Every structure is written in structure tokens, then in C-alpha cells.
GROMACS .gro file of C-alpha atoms in nm:
model
  379
    1MET     CA    1  -0.014  -0.016   0.010
    2THR     CA    2   0.151   0.346  -0.118
    3LYS     CA    3   0.187   0.642   0.122
    4ALA     CA    4  -0.100   0.816  -0.019
    5LYS     CA    5  -0.338   0.536   0.031
    6LYS     CA    6  -0.215   0.512   0.376
    7SER     CA    7  -0.299   0.921   0.445
    8LYS     CA    8  -0.616   0.855   0.262
    9GLN     CA    9  -0.736   0.615   0.519
   10LYS     CA   10  -0.609   0.828   0.794
   11SER     CA   11  -0.809   1.135   0.667
   12GLY     CA   12  -1.085   0.968   0.596
   13LEU     CA   13  -1.130   0.752   0.982
   14PHE     CA   14  -1.017   1.172   1.092
   15LEU     CA   15  -1.347   1.332   0.930
   16LYS     CA   16  -1.576   1.010   1.085
   17LYS     CA   17  -1.415   1.099   1.427
   18ILE     CA   18  -1.461   1.470   1.403
   19VAL     CA   19  -1.882   1.413   1.241
   20GLY     CA   20  -1.909   1.137   1.552
   21LYS     CA   21  -1.820   1.401   1.794
   22SER     CA   22  -2.015   1.654   1.621
   23LEU     CA   23  -2.313   1.493   1.598
   24VAL     CA   24  -2.268   1.389   1.957
   25CYS     CA   25  -2.192   1.711   2.096
   26VAL     CA   26  -2.542   1.830   1.874
   27LEU     CA   27  -2.737   1.549   2.069
   28PHE     CA   28  -2.598   1.619   2.355
   29PHE     CA   29  -2.685   2.010   2.324
   30PHE     CA   30  -3.063   1.960   2.239
   31PHE     CA   31  -3.105   1.667   2.528
   32LEU     CA   32  -2.934   1.953   2.746
   33ARG     CA   33  -3.194   2.211   2.564
   34PHE     CA   34  -3.513   1.996   2.598
   35PHE     CA   35  -3.411   1.914   3.004
   36ALA     CA   36  -3.345   2.277   3.044
   37ASP     CA   37  -3.718   2.373   2.889
   38GLN     CA   38  -3.863   2.133   3.100
   39ILE     CA   39  -3.756   2.280   3.434
   40CYS     CA   40  -3.831   2.539   3.301
   41LYS     CA   41  -4.196   2.466   3.299
   42ASN     CA   42  -4.214   2.281   3.626
   43ILE     CA   43  -4.094   2.589   3.780
   44ARG     CA   44  -4.363   2.772   3.639
   45LYS     CA   45  -4.593   2.573   3.755
   46TYR     CA   46  -4.488   2.588   4.085
   47GLU     CA   47  -4.493   2.944   4.092
   48GLN     CA   48  -4.811   2.920   3.916
   49ILE     CA   49  -4.944   2.640   4.177
   50LYS     CA   50  -4.838   2.868   4.475
   51THR     CA   51  -5.018   3.170   4.369
   52GLU     CA   52  -5.357   2.998   4.345
   53LEU     CA   53  -5.249   2.822   4.696
   54GLU     CA   54  -5.202   3.199   4.849
   55ASN     CA   55  -5.511   3.325   4.604
   56LEU     CA   56  -5.730   3.005   4.726
   57GLN     CA   57  -5.652   3.088   5.152
   58GLN     CA   58  -5.681   3.464   5.074
   59ASP     CA   59  -6.043   3.442   4.932
   60GLY     CA   60  -6.267   3.564   5.189
   61ARG     CA   61  -6.560   3.410   5.122
   62THR     CA   62  -6.362   3.011   5.097
   63GLN     CA   63  -6.632   2.963   4.792
   64LYS     CA   64  -6.355   2.877   4.515
   65VAL     CA   65  -6.256   2.513   4.481
   66LEU     CA   66  -5.958   2.425   4.405
   67TYR     CA   67  -5.840   2.153   4.244
   68ILE     CA   68  -5.487   2.061   4.104
   69SER     CA   69  -5.363   1.786   3.891
   70SER     CA   70  -5.074   1.616   3.983
   71ILE     CA   71  -4.760   1.687   3.788
   72THR     CA   72  -4.491   1.436   3.678
   73LEU     CA   73  -4.152   1.613   3.700
   74THR     CA   74  -3.829   1.547   3.572
   75SER     CA   75  -3.605   1.756   3.751
   76ILE     CA   76  -3.425   1.634   4.088
   77ASN     CA   77  -3.632   1.881   4.283
   78SER     CA   78  -3.996   1.665   4.173
   79TYR     CA   79  -4.036   1.507   4.486
   80PRO     CA   80  -4.091   1.801   4.733
   81LEU     CA   81  -4.353   1.993   4.497
   82GLN     CA   82  -4.559   1.637   4.494
   83ILE     CA   83  -4.575   1.619   4.834
   84ILE     CA   84  -4.750   1.973   4.816
   85ILE     CA   85  -4.895   1.867   4.593
   86THR     CA   86  -5.048   1.560   4.712
   87ARG     CA   87  -5.137   1.719   5.039
   88VAL     CA   88  -5.346   2.022   4.892
   89ASN     CA   89  -5.526   1.808   4.665
   90ALA     CA   90  -5.598   1.548   5.012
   91GLN     CA   91  -5.714   1.903   5.170
   92LEU     CA   92  -5.943   2.017   4.910
   93ARG     CA   93  -6.091   1.652   4.836
   94ASP     CA   94  -6.223   1.614   5.230
   95GLU     CA   95  -6.348   2.009   5.159
   96MET     CA   96  -6.594   1.971   4.787
   97LEU     CA   97  -6.871   1.919   4.937
   98THR     CA   98  -6.928   2.148   5.188
   99ARG     CA   99  -6.821   2.409   4.951
  100HIS     CA  100  -7.019   2.335   4.699
  101LEU     CA  101  -7.304   2.306   4.898
  102ALA     CA  102  -7.244   2.662   5.025
  103SER     CA  103  -7.166   2.829   4.708
  104ASN     CA  104  -7.495   2.800   4.583
  105ILE     CA  105  -7.658   2.981   4.934
  106ARG     CA  106  -7.374   3.253   4.925
  107SER     CA  107  -7.336   3.324   4.477
  108GLN     CA  108  -7.547   3.586   4.620
  109PHE     CA  109  -7.472   3.690   4.914
  110PRO     CA  110  -7.204   3.994   4.854
  111ASN     CA  111  -6.851   3.929   4.942
  112VAL     CA  112  -6.562   4.157   5.167
  113LYS     CA  113  -6.482   4.313   4.831
  114ASP     CA  114  -6.860   4.386   4.781
  115ILE     CA  115  -6.896   4.533   5.090
  116VAL     CA  116  -6.603   4.779   5.092
  117SER     CA  117  -6.738   4.861   4.750
  118SER     CA  118  -7.056   4.969   4.857
  119LEU     CA  119  -6.925   5.146   5.168
  120GLU     CA  120  -6.700   5.356   4.924
  121ASP     CA  121  -6.970   5.428   4.695
  122LEU     CA  122  -7.196   5.501   5.043
  123ARG     CA  123  -6.923   5.779   5.168
  124THR     CA  124  -6.909   5.902   4.834
  125ASN     CA  125  -7.264   5.952   4.753
  126ALA     CA  126  -7.513   5.954   4.955
  127TYR     CA  127  -7.286   6.102   5.307
  128THR     CA  128  -7.129   6.374   5.067
  129ASN     CA  129  -7.506   6.439   4.956
  130LEU     CA  130  -7.619   6.454   5.301
  131ASN     CA  131  -7.327   6.647   5.500
  132SER     CA  132  -7.282   6.916   5.218
  133PHE     CA  133  -7.672   6.974   5.213
  134LEU     CA  134  -7.677   7.036   5.599
  135ILE     CA  135  -7.318   7.233   5.557
  136GLN     CA  136  -7.563   7.470   5.330
  137LEU     CA  137  -7.795   7.505   5.546
  138SER     CA  138  -7.634   7.564   5.905
  139GLN     CA  139  -7.437   7.827   5.708
  140THR     CA  140  -7.809   7.977   5.599
  141HIS     CA  141  -7.942   7.988   5.933
  142THR     CA  142  -7.624   8.096   6.109
  143ASN     CA  143  -7.517   8.385   5.823
  144THR     CA  144  -7.152   8.203   5.811
  145THR     CA  145  -6.951   8.193   5.535
  146LYS     CA  146  -6.649   7.957   5.469
  147LYS     CA  147  -6.416   8.201   5.612
  148ASP     CA  148  -6.498   8.221   5.954
  149GLU     CA  149  -6.410   8.068   6.187
  150LYS     CA  150  -6.719   7.933   6.277
  151PHE     CA  151  -6.713   7.734   5.997
  152ARG     CA  152  -6.516   7.465   6.099
  153ILE     CA  153  -6.734   7.396   6.353
  154LEU     CA  154  -7.071   7.347   6.144
  155GLN     CA  155  -6.859   7.105   5.949
  156ARG     CA  156  -6.718   6.934   6.213
  157ASN     CA  157  -7.101   6.892   6.368
  158SER     CA  158  -7.233   6.788   6.081
  159CYS     CA  159  -6.958   6.500   5.999
  160GLN     CA  160  -7.051   6.354   6.415
  161LEU     CA  161  -7.423   6.361   6.297
  162LEU     CA  162  -7.334   6.142   5.976
  163TRP     CA  163  -7.100   5.971   6.183
  164ASP     CA  164  -7.343   5.873   6.439
  165MET     CA  165  -7.613   5.762   6.239
  166LEU     CA  166  -7.372   5.528   6.066
  167ILE     CA  167  -7.261   5.373   6.372
  168ASN     CA  168  -7.610   5.328   6.527
  169CYS     CA  169  -7.719   5.160   6.169
  170LEU     CA  170  -7.516   4.905   6.215
  171SER     CA  171  -7.636   4.863   6.605
  172ALA     CA  172  -8.041   4.817   6.505
  173MET     CA  173  -7.935   4.588   6.226
  174ARG     CA  174  -7.718   4.422   6.487
  175GLN     CA  175  -8.008   4.442   6.770
  176TYR     CA  176  -8.245   4.300   6.461
  177GLU     CA  177  -8.006   3.990   6.402
  178LEU     CA  178  -8.045   3.943   6.760
  179GLU     CA  179  -8.426   3.947   6.753
  180ILE     CA  180  -8.375   3.683   6.484
  181TYR     CA  181  -8.163   3.493   6.668
  182GLU     CA  182  -8.380   3.471   6.994
  183ASN     CA  183  -8.730   3.377   6.806
  184VAL     CA  184  -8.586   3.090   6.664
  185GLY     CA  185  -8.425   3.051   6.931
  186ARG     CA  186  -8.725   2.992   7.088
  187ALA     CA  187  -8.913   2.797   6.861
  188LEU     CA  188  -8.623   2.520   6.847
  189CYS     CA  189  -8.614   2.503   7.240
  190ILE     CA  190  -8.215   2.585   7.161
  191ASP     CA  191  -8.226   2.707   7.569
  192ASP     CA  192  -8.350   2.425   7.732
  193GLY     CA  193  -8.090   2.200   7.556
  194ILE     CA  194  -7.824   2.446   7.665
  195LYS     CA  195  -7.920   2.478   7.993
  196GLN     CA  196  -7.832   2.133   8.084
  197SER     CA  197  -7.445   2.197   8.005
  198GLU     CA  198  -7.278   2.302   8.310
  199GLN     CA  199  -7.152   2.648   8.089
  200THR     CA  200  -7.184   2.963   8.296
  201GLY     CA  201  -7.414   3.206   8.206
  202LYS     CA  202  -7.195   3.416   7.983
  203GLU     CA  203  -7.068   3.105   7.790
  204LYS     CA  204  -7.416   2.953   7.740
  205GLU     CA  205  -7.542   3.304   7.537
  206GLU     CA  206  -7.219   3.247   7.332
  207LYS     CA  207  -7.285   2.896   7.287
  208LYS     CA  208  -7.646   2.965   7.186
  209LYS     CA  209  -7.537   3.218   6.958
  210GLU     CA  210  -7.283   2.969   6.763
  211VAL     CA  211  -7.486   2.741   6.733
  212LEU     CA  212  -7.807   2.964   6.584
  213LYS     CA  213  -7.551   3.106   6.375
  214PHE     CA  214  -7.463   2.755   6.216
  215THR     CA  215  -7.833   2.678   6.224
  216ILE     CA  216  -7.974   2.992   6.015
  217GLY     CA  217  -7.665   3.182   5.923
  218TYR     CA  218  -7.639   3.001   5.547
  219TYR     CA  219  -8.014   3.049   5.542
  220LEU     CA  220  -8.015   3.422   5.629
  221GLN     CA  221  -7.759   3.496   5.385
  222GLN     CA  222  -7.959   3.313   5.108
  223ASN     CA  223  -8.223   3.532   5.220
  224TYR     CA  224  -8.065   3.854   5.318
  225GLN     CA  225  -8.292   4.080   5.110
  226ILE     CA  226  -8.600   3.920   5.215
  227PHE     CA  227  -8.534   4.001   5.593
  228LEU     CA  228  -8.491   4.355   5.513
  229GLN     CA  229  -8.884   4.385   5.345
  230THR     CA  230  -9.057   4.109   5.590
  231ASN     CA  231  -9.256   4.317   5.783
  232SER     CA  232  -9.236   4.422   6.145
  233SER     CA  233  -9.320   4.104   6.416
  234PHE     CA  234  -9.500   4.441   6.621
  235GLU     CA  235  -9.884   4.463   6.555
  236SER     CA  236  -9.848   4.814   6.554
  237ASN     CA  237  -9.574   4.896   6.345
  238THR     CA  238  -9.654   4.758   6.006
  239GLY     CA  239  -9.470   4.787   5.699
  240PRO     CA  240  -9.090   4.644   5.619
  241LYS     CA  241  -8.888   4.570   5.878
  242LEU     CA  242  -8.576   4.821   5.717
  243ASP     CA  243  -8.882   5.126   5.676
  244LEU     CA  244  -8.961   5.111   6.038
  245ILE     CA  245  -8.493   5.084   6.116
  246VAL     CA  246  -8.480   5.399   5.897
  247ASN     CA  247  -8.779   5.581   6.027
  248GLN     CA  248  -8.680   5.524   6.405
  249LEU     CA  249  -8.361   5.638   6.309
  250LYS     CA  250  -8.444   5.963   6.093
  251ALA     CA  251  -8.721   6.074   6.366
  252LYS     CA  252  -8.407   6.044   6.662
  253TYR     CA  253  -8.176   6.232   6.435
  254MET     CA  254  -8.458   6.493   6.289
  255GLN     CA  255  -8.475   6.607   6.660
  256LYS     CA  256  -8.086   6.702   6.703
  257ILE     CA  257  -8.112   6.889   6.392
  258THR     CA  258  -8.208   7.240   6.631
  259PHE     CA  259  -8.347   7.429   6.296
  260VAL     CA  260  -8.531   7.197   6.107
  261ASP     CA  261  -8.909   7.402   6.216
  262LYS     CA  262  -8.726   7.761   6.035
  263LEU     CA  263  -8.719   7.530   5.698
  264GLN     CA  264  -8.922   7.573   5.406
  265GLN     CA  265  -9.156   7.293   5.259
  266ASP     CA  266  -8.942   7.219   4.958
  267GLN     CA  267  -8.601   7.185   5.224
  268LYS     CA  268  -8.756   6.975   5.509
  269GLY     CA  269  -8.860   6.745   5.207
  270GLU     CA  270  -8.479   6.757   5.029
  271LEU     CA  271  -8.386   6.693   5.355
  272ASN     CA  272  -8.627   6.423   5.462
  273LYS     CA  273  -8.529   6.242   5.113
  274LEU     CA  274  -8.136   6.240   5.221
  275MET     CA  275  -8.129   6.096   5.516
  276ASP     CA  276  -8.388   5.826   5.396
  277ASP     CA  277  -8.139   5.754   5.114
  278TYR     CA  278  -7.793   5.795   5.341
  279LEU     CA  279  -7.996   5.567   5.664
  280THR     CA  280  -8.151   5.295   5.389
  281TYR     CA  281  -7.780   5.210   5.265
  282ALA     CA  282  -7.606   5.211   5.547
  283CYS     CA  283  -7.865   4.962   5.692
  284GLU     CA  284  -7.869   4.778   5.373
  285ILE     CA  285  -7.404   4.760   5.401
  286SER     CA  286  -7.449   4.690   5.753
  287TRP     CA  287  -7.650   4.430   5.769
  288THR     CA  288  -7.481   4.206   5.529
  289MET     CA  289  -7.144   4.279   5.726
  290LEU     CA  290  -7.322   4.110   6.056
  291LEU     CA  291  -7.415   3.847   5.874
  292HIS     CA  292  -7.065   3.718   5.687
  293ASP     CA  293  -6.917   3.405   5.832
  294THR     CA  294  -6.690   3.635   6.050
  295PRO     CA  295  -6.898   3.907   6.161
  296MET     CA  296  -6.773   4.315   6.054
  297SER     CA  297  -6.760   4.570   6.226
  298PHE     CA  298  -6.669   4.970   6.204
  299SER     CA  299  -6.342   5.099   6.338
  300PRO     CA  300  -6.282   5.305   6.483
  301THR     CA  301  -6.635   5.370   6.676
  302GLU     CA  302  -6.561   5.708   6.883
  303PHE     CA  303  -6.594   6.057   6.630
  304GLU     CA  304  -6.293   6.185   6.841
  305PRO     CA  305  -5.973   6.018   6.948
  306LYS     CA  306  -5.996   5.996   7.327
  307GLU     CA  307  -5.601   6.102   7.318
  308MET     CA  308  -5.383   6.279   7.072
  309ILE     CA  309  -5.355   6.133   6.777
  310THR     CA  310  -5.042   6.237   6.509
  311PHE     CA  311  -5.155   6.219   6.127
  312ASP     CA  312  -4.970   5.933   5.936
  313ASP     CA  313  -5.049   5.882   5.573
  314GLN     CA  314  -4.957   5.497   5.575
  315LYS     CA  315  -5.258   5.484   5.833
  316HIS     CA  316  -5.517   5.768   5.731
  317ARG     CA  317  -5.641   6.001   5.470
  318ARG     CA  318  -5.697   6.339   5.504
  319SER     CA  319  -6.090   6.480   5.439
  320SER     CA  320  -6.200   6.784   5.322
  321GLY     CA  321  -6.200   7.041   5.633
  322SER     CA  322  -5.868   6.966   5.708
  323ASP     CA  323  -5.623   7.198   5.845
  324GLY     CA  324  -5.308   7.110   5.590
  325HIS     CA  325  -5.053   7.253   5.870
  326SER     CA  326  -5.216   7.023   6.101
  327GLN     CA  327  -5.032   6.677   6.181
  328GLN     CA  328  -5.311   6.640   6.451
  329ILE     CA  329  -5.624   6.421   6.414
  330TRP     CA  330  -5.931   6.634   6.529
  331TYR     CA  331  -6.191   6.383   6.447
  332TYR     CA  332  -6.282   6.104   6.210
  333ALA     CA  333  -6.482   6.139   5.905
  334TRP     CA  334  -6.508   5.810   5.784
  335PRO     CA  335  -6.428   5.441   5.933
  336THR     CA  336  -6.280   5.131   5.818
  337VAL     CA  337  -6.380   4.850   5.842
  338LYS     CA  338  -6.273   4.478   6.094
  339ARG     CA  339  -6.370   4.155   5.996
  340GLY     CA  340  -6.371   3.987   6.359
  341ASN     CA  341  -6.073   4.132   6.537
  342THR     CA  342  -5.874   4.167   6.181
  343LEU     CA  343  -5.807   4.511   5.928
  344LEU     CA  344  -5.959   4.547   5.614
  345ASN     CA  345  -5.745   4.682   5.381
  346MET     CA  346  -5.854   5.034   5.384
  347LEU     CA  347  -5.781   5.367   5.554
  348PRO     CA  348  -5.986   5.559   5.791
  349TYR     CA  349  -6.086   5.916   5.675
  350VAL     CA  350  -5.949   6.196   5.923
  351VAL     CA  351  -5.992   6.608   5.947
  352THR     CA  352  -5.686   6.749   6.138
  353GLY     CA  353  -5.661   7.050   6.298
  354PRO     CA  354  -5.575   7.269   6.587
  355VAL     CA  355  -5.698   7.010   6.811
  356GLN     CA  356  -5.504   7.136   7.140
  357GLN     CA  357  -5.739   7.451   7.173
  358SER     CA  358  -6.029   7.155   7.223
  359TYR     CA  359  -5.837   6.986   7.513
  360GLN     CA  360  -5.895   7.107   7.832
  361LYS     CA  361  -5.660   6.812   7.998
  362LYS     CA  362  -5.384   6.657   7.821
  363GLY     CA  363  -5.506   6.381   7.608
  364MET     CA  364  -5.912   6.478   7.751
  365ILE     CA  365  -6.168   6.588   7.494
  366PRO     CA  366  -6.442   6.846   7.675
  367LYS     CA  367  -6.820   6.852   7.644
  368CYS     CA  368  -6.895   7.041   7.326
  369SER     CA  369  -6.900   7.421   7.426
  370GLU     CA  370  -7.239   7.623   7.319
  371LEU     CA  371  -6.979   7.761   7.010
  372MET     CA  372  -6.990   7.397   6.905
  373VAL     CA  373  -7.348   7.326   6.897
  374LEU     CA  374  -7.452   7.616   6.727
  375TYR     CA  375  -7.733   7.455   6.494
  376VAL     CA  376  -7.671   7.121   6.491
  377GLN     CA  377  -7.670   6.926   6.844
  378VAL     CA  378  -7.422   6.678   6.889
  379PHE     CA  379  -7.405   6.391   7.184
   0.00000   0.00000   0.00000
């Protein structure tokens, strides 16, 4: 064999080795790419699962049922994720029937987000309209302009009247709820069953309320609107229960406005309409707040803080009538909401001002002076 042939054979073997190694590298590259793509997909799926779990835990109505299917992972970290998925699936299967039964009942019942939205709508519309009209009437009957020092007192008195209306709407609807529970408890003889236990008086009342809420809670949620339109249980009072409560509250607060008798007929009619709108909407929202699985309440409940509080834009919102140069909270214009003992993610509206002039003692707020009751009595 000549040297030329040997050299040609060596060159051929060399090329075959190069091509073979190149092919192996290309295959290895595509394998790594495929493997990396699978890992990325699994990571994205894992993040999606975590997000869905967090959303499920944060769902106030506990209505959404989430089922996570098993995922076959090719990465080395697949086992911990598979454990998480198995545990979640087991928990959700146990709750599926309960949640399915509750979902139809609660489908029309306002959730936490709906209630917060309704409260903001109440403040923006009915509250603002009534507040502006009361201040306008007060200005007319006191010959006060916006530049007068008394004008800020008129604003304060009007805000306190509306604040007390809102707080007492919740109290009135809570009383109505207790009335329903009392009637149902009497019909079901729940007191007789609880008397046989060894609990104290307070514990028995809590147990009674817990049993009644479990027994008829879903039914009240399903028919929450019907209970507002049902007739009063008292023969002397006819008409829907909601109208009765609103009329009682309106009569109470009309007496606090000392210039009502001096109003013209059209002014009285406008005031009546605005008060009806505000009280009716406030009572309707309060009713849904109380019927929630975890009842809601307003916070704070006092109009003026009992101690000096500095304005914090992370905790408060300034309302109209505030002194932009003052950092001390004079009074609350609109509360926030608590769900159980947890504050919701909404800030109370406050009015800042030189409150130190209103203090007789450090940290104590005095009763209203004659100047502060001008034409709207406060209490």
C-alpha cells in the first residue's frame, strides 16, 4: 500500500471521528435544551400553584374550589413539589362537598370586596350629598361664610351627626339580627338543650349564638334581602322592617337638628329624602356586614380620638375640612372596617386641625361648648 493511500485512509478515519463527535455534541446540546425547557416549565407551574394556593387562602368567602392535578416532573426537585400537591389535593377533596353546598347559597351574597366597594359608594354619594346639604343649611341659618372660624365647627357638627348615624345603623341591624336569633332559638328550644350543660351564663349565651348562627346562618345569607323587606313582628308597626328601622333612626336624628322647624317645605322634603337615602343604604350594608361568616364592624367607633393622634399617611386619609398645616387628628370623618379582629385594607378618613385648643386636660377631649352646638346638637 502506497503512502498516498495510507494518508487518505487516515484522513477518512479522522473525518469520521470529527463527524461522530460533532453529532454526539449536537445530540447532547439538544438533550440539555430539552431538559432545561422541562425544568423551566415545572418552575413556572410551581409558581402558578403557589399563587393559586395563596389566592385560595385569601378568599374571604371560601367559595372557590381549587383542584390541582398531579404533575410528573423530570427535575431532581420533583419530590417535594409532589408532596405539596398531594397534601393540597387531600385537603380540598375533604372540603369539596361542604364548599359545593355553600357555593349556591352564597352566590348572591356580597363578599368582603363587595361590601368595601358599597361603603365607598355610600361615602362618595349619599354621605357627601347629605353632609353638603346640612352644612349649606347651617350656613344659611347662622349667616356663616367659609372664611369664618365658625364654619369649621359647622363642618365638624355635620360630620359627627352622620358618623353617629352610621354607627347606630350597625347597632340597629345587630339588634334585629339578635331578635331573629331569639325567635328561632325559642322555637327550636335551644335554651333547654344548653341549660343541661355545665357552662356559665356568658358561655351559654355564646354557645347559643354559635348554634343559631350555624343553624340558620346560611339561610339568612341566602334570603338577606327578604328579611329587610319582611313586615315587623309588632302589630302596631306595619310595613317592611328596614323602613321601620330607618324611620326610627331618622326621627331620632331630626330632633338633633334644631333649625328643622325653620326650614321651608321644599328644604324639609330634600332633607328627608337625603336622610332616607343615607340611612337606608347604611342599614343595608350593615346587614350584610353582620351576616358574614366572620362578622364585620366599624373601627374606630368614637368620633373624636380619646388621646392625641398624629396623622400618618400610611394609616389615614385626609378629608375635606382638614388644616393642611396641622398633623394632629381632630376627628374621624369615615371609619375603616374590621373583619373579626382583623382590619381590612382600607384607611379611615380623618380631619386634622389644632385640636390642642379643644383639650381641657392633656389627652382628654371636653364636652362640646355652646359654640360647637350652634344649630346641630351633638351628643
